[in-house]
Short mmCIF file of N, CA, C and O in Angstrom, two decimals:
data_model
loop_
_atom_site.label_atom_id
_atom_site.label_comp_id
_atom_site.label_asym_id
_atom_site.label_seq_id
_atom_site.Cartn_x
_atom_site.Cartn_y
_atom_site.Cartn_z
N UNK A 29 62.97 118.47 150.38
CA UNK A 29 64.34 118.91 150.61
C UNK A 29 65.07 118.98 149.26
O UNK A 29 64.94 118.10 148.43
N UNK A 30 65.83 120.01 149.05
CA UNK A 30 66.60 120.17 147.83
C UNK A 30 67.93 119.43 148.00
O UNK A 30 68.84 119.91 148.67
N UNK A 31 68.00 118.27 147.40
CA UNK A 31 69.17 117.38 147.56
C UNK A 31 70.44 118.05 147.02
O UNK A 31 71.50 117.95 147.63
N UNK A 32 70.35 118.73 145.88
CA UNK A 32 71.51 119.39 145.29
C UNK A 32 72.08 120.44 146.25
O UNK A 32 73.28 120.47 146.52
N UNK A 33 71.22 121.28 146.79
CA UNK A 33 71.68 122.34 147.71
C UNK A 33 72.31 121.75 148.96
O UNK A 33 73.30 122.29 149.47
N UNK A 34 71.76 120.66 149.45
CA UNK A 34 72.34 120.00 150.61
C UNK A 34 73.75 119.48 150.28
O UNK A 34 74.66 119.59 151.08
N UNK A 35 73.93 118.96 149.07
CA UNK A 35 75.25 118.51 148.64
C UNK A 35 76.26 119.65 148.60
O UNK A 35 77.40 119.51 149.03
N UNK A 36 75.82 120.80 148.09
CA UNK A 36 76.70 121.98 148.04
C UNK A 36 77.07 122.39 149.47
O UNK A 36 78.24 122.71 149.74
N UNK A 37 76.10 122.38 150.37
CA UNK A 37 76.37 122.73 151.76
C UNK A 37 77.41 121.79 152.36
O UNK A 37 78.34 122.23 153.06
N UNK A 38 77.29 120.49 152.09
CA UNK A 38 78.25 119.53 152.64
C UNK A 38 79.65 119.77 152.09
O UNK A 38 80.63 119.63 152.82
N UNK A 39 79.76 120.13 150.82
CA UNK A 39 81.08 120.46 150.26
C UNK A 39 81.64 121.69 150.96
O UNK A 39 82.81 121.73 151.35
N UNK A 40 80.80 122.69 151.17
CA UNK A 40 81.22 123.91 151.86
C UNK A 40 81.74 123.60 153.26
O UNK A 40 82.76 124.10 153.69
N UNK A 41 81.04 122.73 153.97
CA UNK A 41 81.44 122.38 155.33
C UNK A 41 82.71 121.54 155.37
O UNK A 41 83.46 121.58 156.35
N UNK A 42 82.97 120.78 154.31
CA UNK A 42 84.14 119.91 154.27
C UNK A 42 85.41 120.63 153.85
O UNK A 42 86.50 120.15 154.10
N UNK A 43 85.25 121.79 153.21
CA UNK A 43 86.41 122.53 152.72
C UNK A 43 87.01 123.40 153.82
O UNK A 43 86.30 123.85 154.71
N UNK A 44 88.30 123.67 153.72
CA UNK A 44 88.88 124.67 154.61
C UNK A 44 88.19 126.03 154.37
O UNK A 44 87.71 126.29 153.26
N UNK A 45 88.16 126.86 155.37
CA UNK A 45 87.48 128.15 155.25
C UNK A 45 88.06 128.98 154.11
O UNK A 45 89.28 129.11 153.96
N UNK A 46 87.16 129.55 153.31
CA UNK A 46 87.52 130.50 152.26
C UNK A 46 86.59 131.69 152.40
O UNK A 46 85.38 131.53 152.53
N UNK A 47 87.15 132.89 152.35
CA UNK A 47 86.33 134.09 152.50
C UNK A 47 85.28 134.16 151.39
O UNK A 47 84.13 134.48 151.65
N UNK A 48 85.66 133.87 150.18
CA UNK A 48 84.75 133.92 149.05
C UNK A 48 84.59 132.51 148.47
O UNK A 48 85.24 132.16 147.49
N UNK A 49 83.72 131.73 149.10
CA UNK A 49 83.50 130.35 148.67
C UNK A 49 82.92 130.31 147.27
O UNK A 49 81.96 131.00 146.96
N UNK A 50 83.55 129.51 146.42
CA UNK A 50 83.03 129.27 145.06
C UNK A 50 82.95 127.76 144.90
O UNK A 50 83.93 127.05 145.09
N UNK A 51 81.76 127.31 144.56
CA UNK A 51 81.53 125.88 144.42
C UNK A 51 82.14 125.36 143.13
O UNK A 51 81.94 125.93 142.07
N UNK A 52 82.91 124.27 143.24
CA UNK A 52 83.51 123.64 142.08
C UNK A 52 83.53 122.13 142.35
O UNK A 52 84.24 121.65 143.23
N UNK A 53 82.74 121.39 141.59
CA UNK A 53 82.60 119.95 141.80
C UNK A 53 83.94 119.22 141.68
O UNK A 53 84.16 118.22 142.36
N UNK A 54 84.85 119.72 140.87
CA UNK A 54 86.14 119.06 140.69
C UNK A 54 86.95 119.06 141.98
O UNK A 54 87.82 118.21 142.18
N UNK A 55 86.71 120.01 142.87
CA UNK A 55 87.45 120.08 144.13
C UNK A 55 87.05 118.98 145.10
O UNK A 55 87.76 118.72 146.07
N UNK A 56 85.94 118.33 144.85
CA UNK A 56 85.46 117.30 145.77
C UNK A 56 86.50 116.20 145.97
O UNK A 56 86.70 115.73 147.08
N UNK A 57 87.19 115.82 144.91
CA UNK A 57 88.18 114.75 145.02
C UNK A 57 89.39 115.13 145.86
O UNK A 57 90.12 114.27 146.33
N UNK A 58 89.61 116.43 146.06
CA UNK A 58 90.77 116.88 146.84
C UNK A 58 90.46 116.96 148.34
O UNK A 58 91.38 117.13 149.14
N UNK A 59 89.19 116.83 148.71
CA UNK A 59 88.82 116.95 150.11
C UNK A 59 89.16 115.68 150.89
O UNK A 59 89.15 114.58 150.35
N UNK A 60 89.45 115.86 152.16
CA UNK A 60 89.82 114.75 153.03
C UNK A 60 88.54 114.07 153.54
O UNK A 60 88.13 114.26 154.68
N UNK A 61 87.90 113.32 152.65
CA UNK A 61 86.68 112.58 152.97
C UNK A 61 86.84 111.14 152.50
O UNK A 61 87.55 110.89 151.52
N UNK A 62 86.16 110.20 153.14
CA UNK A 62 86.19 108.83 152.64
C UNK A 62 85.60 108.76 151.23
O UNK A 62 84.71 109.55 150.88
N UNK A 63 86.11 107.82 150.44
CA UNK A 63 85.64 107.67 149.07
C UNK A 63 84.13 107.46 149.02
O UNK A 63 83.45 108.02 148.15
N UNK A 64 83.59 106.68 149.95
CA UNK A 64 82.15 106.42 149.95
C UNK A 64 81.36 107.71 150.23
O UNK A 64 80.28 107.91 149.66
N UNK A 65 81.88 108.60 151.06
CA UNK A 65 81.21 109.88 151.32
C UNK A 65 81.23 110.74 150.06
O UNK A 65 80.24 111.40 149.72
N UNK A 66 82.35 110.74 149.37
CA UNK A 66 82.45 111.51 148.11
C UNK A 66 81.46 110.97 147.07
O UNK A 66 80.86 111.74 146.33
N UNK A 67 81.28 109.67 147.04
CA UNK A 67 80.33 109.06 146.11
C UNK A 67 78.91 109.53 146.39
O UNK A 67 78.16 109.86 145.47
N UNK A 68 78.55 109.59 147.67
CA UNK A 68 77.22 110.07 148.05
C UNK A 68 77.04 111.52 147.63
O UNK A 68 76.03 111.90 147.03
N UNK A 69 78.03 112.36 147.93
CA UNK A 69 77.94 113.78 147.58
C UNK A 69 77.87 113.96 146.07
O UNK A 69 77.09 114.78 145.57
N UNK A 70 78.68 113.21 145.32
CA UNK A 70 78.65 113.32 143.86
C UNK A 70 77.26 112.99 143.31
O UNK A 70 76.78 113.65 142.39
N UNK A 71 76.60 111.98 143.89
CA UNK A 71 75.26 111.65 143.43
C UNK A 71 74.28 112.77 143.79
O UNK A 71 73.40 113.11 143.01
N UNK A 72 74.46 113.38 144.94
CA UNK A 72 73.61 114.50 145.33
C UNK A 72 73.78 115.68 144.38
O UNK A 72 72.84 116.46 144.17
N UNK A 73 74.98 115.81 143.81
CA UNK A 73 75.30 116.95 142.95
C UNK A 73 75.19 116.64 141.46
O UNK A 73 75.66 117.42 140.63
N UNK A 74 74.55 115.54 141.12
CA UNK A 74 74.38 115.19 139.71
C UNK A 74 73.69 116.32 138.96
O UNK A 74 72.74 116.93 139.47
N UNK A 75 74.18 116.63 137.77
CA UNK A 75 73.56 117.70 136.96
C UNK A 75 72.12 117.36 136.63
O UNK A 75 71.26 118.23 136.59
N UNK A 76 71.86 116.10 136.41
CA UNK A 76 70.52 115.66 136.06
C UNK A 76 69.74 115.31 137.33
O UNK A 76 70.21 114.50 138.14
N UNK A 77 68.56 115.89 137.53
CA UNK A 77 67.76 115.53 138.71
C UNK A 77 67.47 114.03 138.79
O UNK A 77 67.36 113.48 139.88
N UNK A 78 67.37 113.38 137.65
CA UNK A 78 67.12 111.94 137.64
C UNK A 78 68.30 111.15 138.20
O UNK A 78 68.15 110.03 138.65
N UNK A 79 69.49 111.74 138.15
CA UNK A 79 70.69 111.08 138.66
C UNK A 79 70.90 111.26 140.15
O UNK A 79 71.76 110.64 140.73
N UNK A 80 70.10 112.14 140.77
CA UNK A 80 70.22 112.41 142.20
C UNK A 80 69.33 111.47 143.00
O UNK A 80 68.46 110.80 142.47
N UNK A 81 69.55 111.47 144.30
CA UNK A 81 68.64 110.77 145.20
C UNK A 81 67.26 111.43 145.06
O UNK A 81 67.17 112.64 144.89
N UNK A 82 66.21 110.64 145.17
CA UNK A 82 64.87 111.17 144.98
C UNK A 82 64.23 111.67 146.27
O UNK A 82 63.19 112.32 146.23
N UNK A 83 64.87 111.37 147.39
CA UNK A 83 64.35 111.86 148.67
C UNK A 83 65.48 111.92 149.69
O UNK A 83 66.51 111.26 149.54
N UNK A 84 65.25 112.71 150.72
CA UNK A 84 66.24 112.81 151.79
C UNK A 84 66.33 111.48 152.55
O UNK A 84 67.39 111.15 153.10
N UNK A 85 65.27 110.70 152.51
CA UNK A 85 65.29 109.38 153.15
C UNK A 85 66.32 108.48 152.48
O UNK A 85 67.04 107.73 153.16
N UNK A 86 66.43 108.57 151.16
CA UNK A 86 67.43 107.78 150.44
C UNK A 86 68.84 108.20 150.84
O UNK A 86 69.73 107.36 151.00
N UNK A 87 69.05 109.50 151.02
CA UNK A 87 70.36 110.00 151.46
C UNK A 87 70.65 109.47 152.86
O UNK A 87 71.75 108.98 153.13
N UNK A 88 69.66 109.53 153.73
CA UNK A 88 69.84 109.05 155.11
C UNK A 88 70.20 107.56 155.13
O UNK A 88 71.05 107.13 155.92
N UNK A 89 69.57 106.78 154.27
CA UNK A 89 69.87 105.34 154.20
C UNK A 89 71.31 105.11 153.76
O UNK A 89 72.01 104.25 154.31
N UNK A 90 71.76 105.87 152.77
CA UNK A 90 73.15 105.76 152.32
C UNK A 90 74.13 106.14 153.43
O UNK A 90 75.16 105.49 153.61
N UNK A 91 73.80 107.20 154.16
CA UNK A 91 74.67 107.62 155.27
C UNK A 91 74.70 106.57 156.38
O UNK A 91 75.74 106.34 156.98
N UNK A 92 73.57 105.95 156.65
CA UNK A 92 73.53 104.88 157.64
C UNK A 92 74.42 103.72 157.20
O UNK A 92 75.18 103.18 158.00
N UNK A 93 74.35 103.37 155.92
CA UNK A 93 75.21 102.30 155.40
C UNK A 93 76.68 102.70 155.54
O UNK A 93 77.53 101.85 155.86
N UNK A 94 76.99 103.95 155.28
CA UNK A 94 78.36 104.44 155.41
C UNK A 94 78.81 104.33 156.86
O UNK A 94 79.92 103.91 157.15
N UNK A 95 77.94 104.69 157.78
CA UNK A 95 78.27 104.62 159.21
C UNK A 95 78.50 103.18 159.65
O UNK A 95 79.35 102.91 160.48
N UNK A 96 77.72 102.25 159.09
CA UNK A 96 77.82 100.85 159.48
C UNK A 96 79.06 100.16 158.93
O UNK A 96 79.39 99.05 159.36
N UNK A 97 79.76 100.77 157.95
CA UNK A 97 80.94 100.14 157.35
C UNK A 97 82.08 100.03 158.33
O UNK A 97 82.32 100.79 159.18
#
């Protein structure tokens, strides 16, 4: 699974509808999401592949922890 692309998709889904969606990481902080969710997405969108989650399982574990909070 491409973790970066999944992060972009989540940003797209969290934003209000725009006819011509343009991805901009700086907009993430303006979205109405919990801080912990933004932290997960930011890690998914790290410029460096080494800074991203290494598997979708790791993302799922983080989301489970977020749900349990």
